[in-house]
XYZ file of C-alpha atoms in Angstrom:
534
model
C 253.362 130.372 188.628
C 250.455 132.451 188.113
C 247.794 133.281 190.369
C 244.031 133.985 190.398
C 241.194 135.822 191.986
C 238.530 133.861 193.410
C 234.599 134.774 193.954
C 235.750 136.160 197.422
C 237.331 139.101 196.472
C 235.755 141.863 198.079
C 237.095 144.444 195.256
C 238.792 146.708 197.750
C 241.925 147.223 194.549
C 244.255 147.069 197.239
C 246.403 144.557 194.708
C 245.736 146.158 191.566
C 248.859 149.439 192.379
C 250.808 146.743 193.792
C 251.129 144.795 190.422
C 255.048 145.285 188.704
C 253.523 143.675 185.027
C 249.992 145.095 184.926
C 248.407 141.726 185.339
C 245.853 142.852 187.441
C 242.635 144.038 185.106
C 239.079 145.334 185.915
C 236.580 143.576 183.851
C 233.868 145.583 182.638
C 231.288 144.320 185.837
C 234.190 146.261 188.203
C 235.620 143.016 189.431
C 239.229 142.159 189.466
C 241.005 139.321 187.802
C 244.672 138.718 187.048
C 245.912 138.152 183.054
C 246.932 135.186 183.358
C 249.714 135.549 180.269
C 251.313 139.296 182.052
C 251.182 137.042 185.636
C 254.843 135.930 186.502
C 254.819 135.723 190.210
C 256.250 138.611 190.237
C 259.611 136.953 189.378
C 262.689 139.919 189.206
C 260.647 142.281 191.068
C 260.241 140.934 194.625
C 260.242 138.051 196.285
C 257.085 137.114 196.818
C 253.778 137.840 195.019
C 252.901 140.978 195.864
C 249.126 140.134 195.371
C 249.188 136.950 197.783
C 250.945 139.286 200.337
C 248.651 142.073 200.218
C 245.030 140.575 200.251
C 243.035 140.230 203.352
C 240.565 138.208 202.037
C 242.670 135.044 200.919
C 241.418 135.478 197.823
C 244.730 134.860 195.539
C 245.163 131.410 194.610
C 247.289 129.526 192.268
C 246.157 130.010 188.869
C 244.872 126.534 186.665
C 243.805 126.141 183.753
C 240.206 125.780 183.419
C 239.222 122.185 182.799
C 235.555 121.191 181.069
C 232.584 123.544 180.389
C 231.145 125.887 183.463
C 228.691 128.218 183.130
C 229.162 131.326 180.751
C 228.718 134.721 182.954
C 227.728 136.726 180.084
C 225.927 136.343 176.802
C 228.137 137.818 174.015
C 226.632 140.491 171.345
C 226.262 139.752 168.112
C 229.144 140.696 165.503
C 229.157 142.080 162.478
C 228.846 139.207 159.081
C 231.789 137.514 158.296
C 233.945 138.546 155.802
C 235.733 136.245 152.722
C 231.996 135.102 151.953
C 233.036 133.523 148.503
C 236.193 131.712 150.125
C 238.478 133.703 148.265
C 238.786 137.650 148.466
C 236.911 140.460 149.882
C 236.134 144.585 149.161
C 238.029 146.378 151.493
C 238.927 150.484 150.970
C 242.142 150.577 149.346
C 242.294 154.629 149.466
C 246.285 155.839 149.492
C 245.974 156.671 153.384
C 245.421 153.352 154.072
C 247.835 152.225 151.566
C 250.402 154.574 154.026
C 249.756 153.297 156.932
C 249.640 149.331 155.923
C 253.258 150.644 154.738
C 253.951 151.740 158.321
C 252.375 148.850 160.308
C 254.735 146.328 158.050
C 258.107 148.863 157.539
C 257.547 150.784 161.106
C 260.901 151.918 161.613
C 262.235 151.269 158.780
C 260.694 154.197 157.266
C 262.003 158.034 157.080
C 260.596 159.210 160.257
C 260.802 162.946 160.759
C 261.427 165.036 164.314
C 258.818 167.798 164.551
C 258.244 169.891 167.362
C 259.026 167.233 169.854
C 256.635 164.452 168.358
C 257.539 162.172 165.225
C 255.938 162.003 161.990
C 256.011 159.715 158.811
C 255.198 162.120 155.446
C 254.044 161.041 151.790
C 253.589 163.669 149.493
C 250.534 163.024 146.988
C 249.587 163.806 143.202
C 252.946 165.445 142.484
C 253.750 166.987 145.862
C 250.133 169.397 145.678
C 249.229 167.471 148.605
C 250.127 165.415 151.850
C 249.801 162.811 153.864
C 251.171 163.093 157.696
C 250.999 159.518 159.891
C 251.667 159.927 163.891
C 250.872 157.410 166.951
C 248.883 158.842 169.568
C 249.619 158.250 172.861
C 246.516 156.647 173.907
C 243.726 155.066 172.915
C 241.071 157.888 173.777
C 238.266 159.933 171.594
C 240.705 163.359 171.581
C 244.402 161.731 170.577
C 247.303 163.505 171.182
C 250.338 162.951 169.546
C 253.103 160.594 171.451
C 256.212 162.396 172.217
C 259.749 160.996 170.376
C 260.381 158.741 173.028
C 257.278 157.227 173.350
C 256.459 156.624 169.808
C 259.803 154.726 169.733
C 258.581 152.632 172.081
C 255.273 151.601 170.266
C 257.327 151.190 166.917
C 259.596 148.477 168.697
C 256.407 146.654 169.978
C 254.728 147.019 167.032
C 253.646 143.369 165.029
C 253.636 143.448 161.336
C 250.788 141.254 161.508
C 248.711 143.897 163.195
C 248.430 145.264 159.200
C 246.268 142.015 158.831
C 244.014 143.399 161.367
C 244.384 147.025 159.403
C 243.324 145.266 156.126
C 240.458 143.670 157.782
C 239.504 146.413 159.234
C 239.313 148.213 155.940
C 237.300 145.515 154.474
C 234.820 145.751 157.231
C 234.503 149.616 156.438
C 233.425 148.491 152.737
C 230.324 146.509 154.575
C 228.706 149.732 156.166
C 226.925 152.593 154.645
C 228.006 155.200 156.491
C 231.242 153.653 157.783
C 232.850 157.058 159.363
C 229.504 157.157 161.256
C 228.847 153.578 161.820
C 230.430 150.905 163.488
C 231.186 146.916 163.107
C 231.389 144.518 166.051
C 233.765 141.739 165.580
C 234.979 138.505 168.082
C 238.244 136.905 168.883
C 236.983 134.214 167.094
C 236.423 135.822 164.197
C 239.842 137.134 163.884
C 241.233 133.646 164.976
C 239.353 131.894 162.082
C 241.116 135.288 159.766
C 244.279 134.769 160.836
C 244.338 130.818 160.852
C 245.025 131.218 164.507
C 242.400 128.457 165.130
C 244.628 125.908 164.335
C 247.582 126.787 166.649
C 247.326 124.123 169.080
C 250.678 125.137 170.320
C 249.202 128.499 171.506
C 246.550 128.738 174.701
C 243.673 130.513 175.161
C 244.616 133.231 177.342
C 247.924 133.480 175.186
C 245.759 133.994 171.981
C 243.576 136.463 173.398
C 246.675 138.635 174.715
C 247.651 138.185 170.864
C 244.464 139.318 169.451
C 244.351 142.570 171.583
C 247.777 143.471 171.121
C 247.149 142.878 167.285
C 243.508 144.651 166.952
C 245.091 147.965 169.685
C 247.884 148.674 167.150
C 246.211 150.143 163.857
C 244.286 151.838 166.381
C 247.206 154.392 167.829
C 247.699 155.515 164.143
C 246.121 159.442 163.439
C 246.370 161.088 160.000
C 246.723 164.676 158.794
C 245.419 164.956 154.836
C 246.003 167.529 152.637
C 244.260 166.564 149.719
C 244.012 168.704 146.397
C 240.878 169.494 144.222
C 240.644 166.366 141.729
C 238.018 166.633 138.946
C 235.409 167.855 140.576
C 236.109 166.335 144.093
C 236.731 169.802 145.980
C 240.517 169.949 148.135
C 240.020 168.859 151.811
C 241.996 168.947 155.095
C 241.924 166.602 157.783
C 244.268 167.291 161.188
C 245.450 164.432 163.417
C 242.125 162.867 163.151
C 242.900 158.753 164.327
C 242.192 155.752 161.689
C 240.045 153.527 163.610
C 238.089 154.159 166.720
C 238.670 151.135 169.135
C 235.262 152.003 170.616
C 235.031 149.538 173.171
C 236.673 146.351 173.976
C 234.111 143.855 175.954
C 235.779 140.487 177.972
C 233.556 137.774 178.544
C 234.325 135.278 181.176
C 233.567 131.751 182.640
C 233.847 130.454 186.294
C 235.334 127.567 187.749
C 233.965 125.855 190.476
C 235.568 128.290 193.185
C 234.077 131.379 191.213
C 237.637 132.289 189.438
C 236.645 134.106 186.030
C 238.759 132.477 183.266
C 239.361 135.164 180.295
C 237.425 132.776 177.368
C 236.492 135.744 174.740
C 236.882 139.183 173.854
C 234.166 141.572 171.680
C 236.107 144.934 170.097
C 233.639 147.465 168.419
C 235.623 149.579 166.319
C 234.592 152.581 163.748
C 236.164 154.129 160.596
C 237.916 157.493 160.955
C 237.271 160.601 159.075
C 238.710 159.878 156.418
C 236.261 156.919 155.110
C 234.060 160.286 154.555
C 236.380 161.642 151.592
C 237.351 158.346 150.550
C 234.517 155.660 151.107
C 231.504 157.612 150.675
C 228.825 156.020 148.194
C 226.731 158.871 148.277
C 228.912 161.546 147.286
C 230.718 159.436 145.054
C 228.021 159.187 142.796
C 227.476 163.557 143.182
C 231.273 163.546 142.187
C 232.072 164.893 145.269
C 233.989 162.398 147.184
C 235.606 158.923 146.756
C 235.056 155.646 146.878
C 238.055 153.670 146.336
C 238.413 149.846 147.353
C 240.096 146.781 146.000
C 239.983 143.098 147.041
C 241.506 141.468 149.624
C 242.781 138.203 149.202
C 242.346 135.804 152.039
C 245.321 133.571 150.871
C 247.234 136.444 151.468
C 246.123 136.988 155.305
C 246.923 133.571 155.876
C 250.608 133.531 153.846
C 251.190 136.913 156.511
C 250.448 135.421 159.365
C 253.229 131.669 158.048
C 256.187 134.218 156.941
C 256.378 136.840 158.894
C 258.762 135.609 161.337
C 261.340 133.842 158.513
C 260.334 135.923 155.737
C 259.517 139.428 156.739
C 260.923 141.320 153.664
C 258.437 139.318 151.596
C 255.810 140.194 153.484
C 256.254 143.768 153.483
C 256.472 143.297 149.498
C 253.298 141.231 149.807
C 251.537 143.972 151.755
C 253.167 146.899 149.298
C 252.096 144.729 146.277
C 248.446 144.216 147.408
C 247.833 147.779 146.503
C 250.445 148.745 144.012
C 248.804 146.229 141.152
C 245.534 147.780 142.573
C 246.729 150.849 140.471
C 248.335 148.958 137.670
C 250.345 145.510 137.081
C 251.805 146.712 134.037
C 253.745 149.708 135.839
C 257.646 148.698 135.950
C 258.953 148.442 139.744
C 262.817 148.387 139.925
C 264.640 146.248 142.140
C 266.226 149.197 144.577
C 262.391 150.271 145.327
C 261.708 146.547 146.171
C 264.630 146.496 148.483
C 263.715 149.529 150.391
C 260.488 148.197 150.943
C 261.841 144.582 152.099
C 264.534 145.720 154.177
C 264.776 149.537 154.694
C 266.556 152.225 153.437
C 269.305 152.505 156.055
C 270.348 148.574 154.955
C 270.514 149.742 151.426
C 272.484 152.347 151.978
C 274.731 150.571 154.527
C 274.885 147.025 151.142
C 276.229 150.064 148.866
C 279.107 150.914 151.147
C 280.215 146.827 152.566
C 280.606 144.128 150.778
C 279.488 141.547 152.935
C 276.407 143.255 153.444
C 275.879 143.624 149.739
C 275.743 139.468 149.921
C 273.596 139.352 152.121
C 270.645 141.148 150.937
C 270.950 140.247 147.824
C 270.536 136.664 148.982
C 267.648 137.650 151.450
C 265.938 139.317 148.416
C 266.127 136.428 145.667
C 265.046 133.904 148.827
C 262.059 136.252 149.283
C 261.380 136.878 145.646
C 260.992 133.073 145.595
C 258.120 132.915 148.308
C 256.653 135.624 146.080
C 256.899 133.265 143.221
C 255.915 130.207 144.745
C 252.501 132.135 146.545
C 251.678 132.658 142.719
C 253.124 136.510 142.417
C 255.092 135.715 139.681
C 258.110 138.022 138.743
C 258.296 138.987 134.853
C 262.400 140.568 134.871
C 263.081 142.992 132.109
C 265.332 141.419 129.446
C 267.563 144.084 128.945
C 267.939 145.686 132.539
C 267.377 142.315 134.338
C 269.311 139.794 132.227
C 269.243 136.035 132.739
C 273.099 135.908 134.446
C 271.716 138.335 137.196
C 268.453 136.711 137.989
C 267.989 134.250 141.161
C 268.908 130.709 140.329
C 265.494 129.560 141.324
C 263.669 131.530 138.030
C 266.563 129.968 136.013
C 265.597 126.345 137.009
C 262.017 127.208 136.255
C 262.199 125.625 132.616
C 263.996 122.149 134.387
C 261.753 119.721 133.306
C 259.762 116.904 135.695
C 260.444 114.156 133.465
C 263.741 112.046 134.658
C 264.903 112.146 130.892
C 264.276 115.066 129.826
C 265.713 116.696 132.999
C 268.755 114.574 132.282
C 269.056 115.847 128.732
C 268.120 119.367 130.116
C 271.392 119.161 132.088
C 273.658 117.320 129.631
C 272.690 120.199 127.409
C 273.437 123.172 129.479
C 276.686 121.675 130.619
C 277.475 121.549 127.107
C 277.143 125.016 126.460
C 279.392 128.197 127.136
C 277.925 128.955 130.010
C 276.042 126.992 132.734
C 272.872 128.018 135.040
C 274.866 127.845 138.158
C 278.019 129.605 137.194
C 278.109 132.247 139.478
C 277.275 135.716 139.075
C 278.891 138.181 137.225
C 281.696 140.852 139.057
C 279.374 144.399 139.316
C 275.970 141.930 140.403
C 275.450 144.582 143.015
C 275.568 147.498 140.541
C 273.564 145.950 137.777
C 271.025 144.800 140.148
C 270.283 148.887 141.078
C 269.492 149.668 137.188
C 266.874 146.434 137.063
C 263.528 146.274 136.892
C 260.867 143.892 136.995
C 257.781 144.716 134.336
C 254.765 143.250 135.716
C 253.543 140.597 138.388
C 251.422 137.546 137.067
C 249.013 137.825 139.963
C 246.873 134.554 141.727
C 243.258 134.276 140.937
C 241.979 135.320 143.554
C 244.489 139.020 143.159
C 242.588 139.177 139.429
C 239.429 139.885 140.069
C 240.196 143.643 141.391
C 241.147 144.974 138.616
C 237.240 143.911 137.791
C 236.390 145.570 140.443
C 238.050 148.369 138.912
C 236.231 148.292 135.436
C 232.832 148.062 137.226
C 233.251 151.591 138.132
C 233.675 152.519 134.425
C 230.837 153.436 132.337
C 231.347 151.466 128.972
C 229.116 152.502 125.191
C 227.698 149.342 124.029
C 230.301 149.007 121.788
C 232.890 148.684 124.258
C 230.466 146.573 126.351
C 229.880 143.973 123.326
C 234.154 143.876 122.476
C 234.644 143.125 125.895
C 232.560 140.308 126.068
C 233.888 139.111 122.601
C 236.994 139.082 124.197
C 235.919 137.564 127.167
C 234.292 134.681 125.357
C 237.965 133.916 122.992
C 240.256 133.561 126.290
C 241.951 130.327 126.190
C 240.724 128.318 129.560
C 243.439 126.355 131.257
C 241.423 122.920 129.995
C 241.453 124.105 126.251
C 245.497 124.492 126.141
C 245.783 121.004 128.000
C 243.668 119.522 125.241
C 244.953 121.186 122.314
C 248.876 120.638 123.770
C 247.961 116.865 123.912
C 245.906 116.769 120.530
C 249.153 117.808 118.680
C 251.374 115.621 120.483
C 252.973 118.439 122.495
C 254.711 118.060 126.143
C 254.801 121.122 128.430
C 258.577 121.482 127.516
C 257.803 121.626 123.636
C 254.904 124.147 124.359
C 257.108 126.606 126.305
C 260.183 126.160 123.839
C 257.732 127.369 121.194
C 255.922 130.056 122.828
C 259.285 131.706 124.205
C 258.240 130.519 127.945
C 259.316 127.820 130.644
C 257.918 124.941 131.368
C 256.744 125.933 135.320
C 254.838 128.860 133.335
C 252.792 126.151 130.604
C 252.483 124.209 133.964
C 251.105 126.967 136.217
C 248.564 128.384 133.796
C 247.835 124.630 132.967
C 247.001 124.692 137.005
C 244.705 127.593 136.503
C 247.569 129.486 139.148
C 247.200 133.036 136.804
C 245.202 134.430 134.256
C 247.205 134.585 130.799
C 247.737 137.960 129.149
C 246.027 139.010 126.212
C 249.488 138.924 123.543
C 250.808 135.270 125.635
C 246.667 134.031 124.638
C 248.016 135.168 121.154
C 250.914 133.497 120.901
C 249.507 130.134 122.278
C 246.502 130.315 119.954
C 248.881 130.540 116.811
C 251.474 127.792 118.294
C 248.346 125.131 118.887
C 246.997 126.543 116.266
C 244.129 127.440 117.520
């Protein structure tokens, strides 16, 4: 049972040192009230409440959940404008020490941490080891952090929540809305981050339980601090940065309601938070356009907050691909990523190493890996393997049963056909899987609709000539729309099978871009123009 403080309390904090689980706050009038989610009755600490035995005033009383509307105590301030304003995506900074430390809130320990000088330290060297990037956690939340000692930053990496990087990416899209961002800050509610999150609709969760969520979530980007070493680039000028913290958690207001014995019920909470130091170097507009800083952003997907926040429990090693993936196509979708890099990412390199030397172990990653390769594919991150490193006998059997047709028939004939043949989709894999699998690579990532538009983004913040202007839009105007290839497939009598046979593809892939799932590249809008003959 938990317990609560009434409108008698006399706030002598006689309770407060008493309390084994911390559940005793001060709310930011100087009152006392008990979190009603830490609150345990002090079960496996004594025998009694320590609170109920302590208090002269009678004030303690069973906590209950608060039933109807009462009065609010407090007006709350007004946030910053909502993000996602399209539906779809959002700016947010995308600069490589946010990259980093995304990396850390989803891998935490499953990174190379370093020992130095009592305190330890995650490093990523930067445009061909000329410069570096240092991540600690501090060991508060203050304006001056200091770095944690080894055995407390343990501690925060085994608390930490990989879906506290949702609140890090939302954070960095709220930098993208201010001028000034390492000067300014941005106001945002619980409610805010519940409708982000899709927390709203967890009617398995209560109140106070959410809000102990929420904080937890928005504290943890906030212990990160970041040394930079950055190297002259063009005419950007080399910079240093020392153990200056990511985001300022500049205040965190609670807003409360009363029940009819004057017991404040937790019902809200108001964080204002402010960019670090480093949005100066990397988000500044001004000197961006003197060529003397950065601005670097991408978009954020709001699909992919929401896919976060349903896998991360059954499916973490996709969503630390997911997370990795949001800014590595930022840079380029055509660059090649091999499977032992995906791996490390998913899992760690300390499992990798550890599949390489047992057998057993090799199974079961590699099965962990196809299973979350899938959720990649089925989210609309579709996988394109390399045909000579990545070969069809290696690949998951969920990309082989891609081309299985819907129809009853032609599924049947689909079967009766590869049954017939030499070898069948679900023979199992070939002896030396493991080893092949470590020379693979996968070429590119069809990406959703809503992943496409940054590289736009991107070209925005390239001057074109006219020339290049006018081909672009010539381009532009020839790209096949997913309504065109329906009607021209059906004009000549085509099904989605006979479409992908002749364009070298599988039927899900005529069916997804039918969908509108992906943008088609510019030599697959080639080959489907000369097939339909368009």
């Amino acid at each position: 049972m938990a317990y609560k403080i009434s409108g008698d309390c006399m706030g002598c904090d006689v309770c407060r040192p008493q309390c084994p689980t911390g559940a005793i706050c001060i709310e930011d009038t100087g009152a006392l009230w008990i979190n009603p989610v830490l609150c345990n009755d002090c079960e496996g600490y004594f025998d009694e409440p320590q609170c109920l035995s302590v208090c002269t005033q009678n004030s303690v009383l069973p906590y209950q959940a608060m039933k109807g509307r009462s009065r609010i105590v407090e007006t709350r301030p007004i946030t910053s404008p909502e993000l996602f304003t399209n539906g779809k995506n959002s700016p947010f900074a995308s600069a490589i020490v946010i990259w980093e430390a995304c990396n850390l809130l989803a891998q935490r320990k499953s990174l190379p941490w370093k020992v130095q000088n009592g305190t330890v330290e995650y490093q990523r060297s930067i445009h061909h080891g000329q410069g570096l990037i240092t991540l600690k956690l501090a060991n508060d939340l203050g304006d001056s952090p200091i770095p944690a000692t080894k055995q407390d930053a343990l501690e925060i990496l085994d608390e930490m929540d990989i879906r506290a990087a949702c609140l890090h990416l939302l954070y960095a899209a709220y930098a993208t809305t201010l001028e000034k961002p390492w000067e300014e800050e941005f106001v945002i509610s619980d409610q805010q981050i519940e409708a982000y999150l899709g927390l709203d609709k967890r009617k398995d969760l209560s109140k106070p339980v959410k809000l102990n969520l929420i904080k937890d979530l928005v504290e943890t980007p906030c212990w990160l601090t970041a040394s930079i070493d950055f190297p002259k680039q063009g005419k950007v000028p080399a910079f240093s940065l020392s153990d200056s913290r990511l985001w300022h958690l500049i205040e965190i207001q609670h807003h409360f309601q009363e029940d009819d014995l004057k017991c404040k019920h937790l019902v809200g909470l108001t964080f204002r938070i402010k960019a670090g130091a480093w949005a100066k170097y990397f988000l500044n507009k001004q000197e961006c356009k003197e060529q003397s800083a950065f601005y670097q952003y991408g978009n954020l997907p709001k699909s992919l907050i929401f896919l976060i926040m349903s896998i991360w429990q059954q499916h973490e090693g996709a969503a630390r691909m997911l997370l990795w993936l949001l800014f590595k196509v930022r840079i380029g979708r055509e660059q090649r990523v091999t499977v032992p890099t995906l791996m490390r990412i998913a899992y760690g390199e300390e499992k990798v190493m550890l599949a390489n030397a047992q057998r057993e172990e090799r199974k079961r990653i590699v099965r962990a890996f196809e299973n979350d390769l899938s959720v990649l594919d089925n989210y609309g991150l579709k996988p394109e393997f390399d045909p000579v490193t990545y070969p069809p006998e290696i690949r998951p059997l969920w990309s082989k049963l891609a081309g299985l047709p819907d129809d009853a028939e032609e599924a049947l004939e689909f079967w009766m056909n590869d049954g017939s043949g030499d070898s069948r989709l679900t023979d199992a894999a070939p002896r030396g899987k493991w080893n092949l699998l470590m020379n693979a690579r996968i070429l590119s990532f069809a990406l959703p609709v809503d992943w496409e538009q940054s590289s736009g983004l991107q070209k925005k913040k390239k001057r074109q000539s006219g020339k290049q202007q006018k081909s672009k839009n010539r381009s532009s105007q020839s790209m096949l729309s997913s309504d065109e290839i329906v009607n021209a497939r059906k004009s000549i009598g085509l099904s989605q099978r006979q479409l992908a046979e002749r364009a070298g593809k599988s039927q899900s892939w005529i069916r997804d871009i039918e969908n509108g799932r992906f943008q088609i590249k510019a030599q697959d809008q080639a080959v489907l123009k000369k097939v339909l003959g368009l």
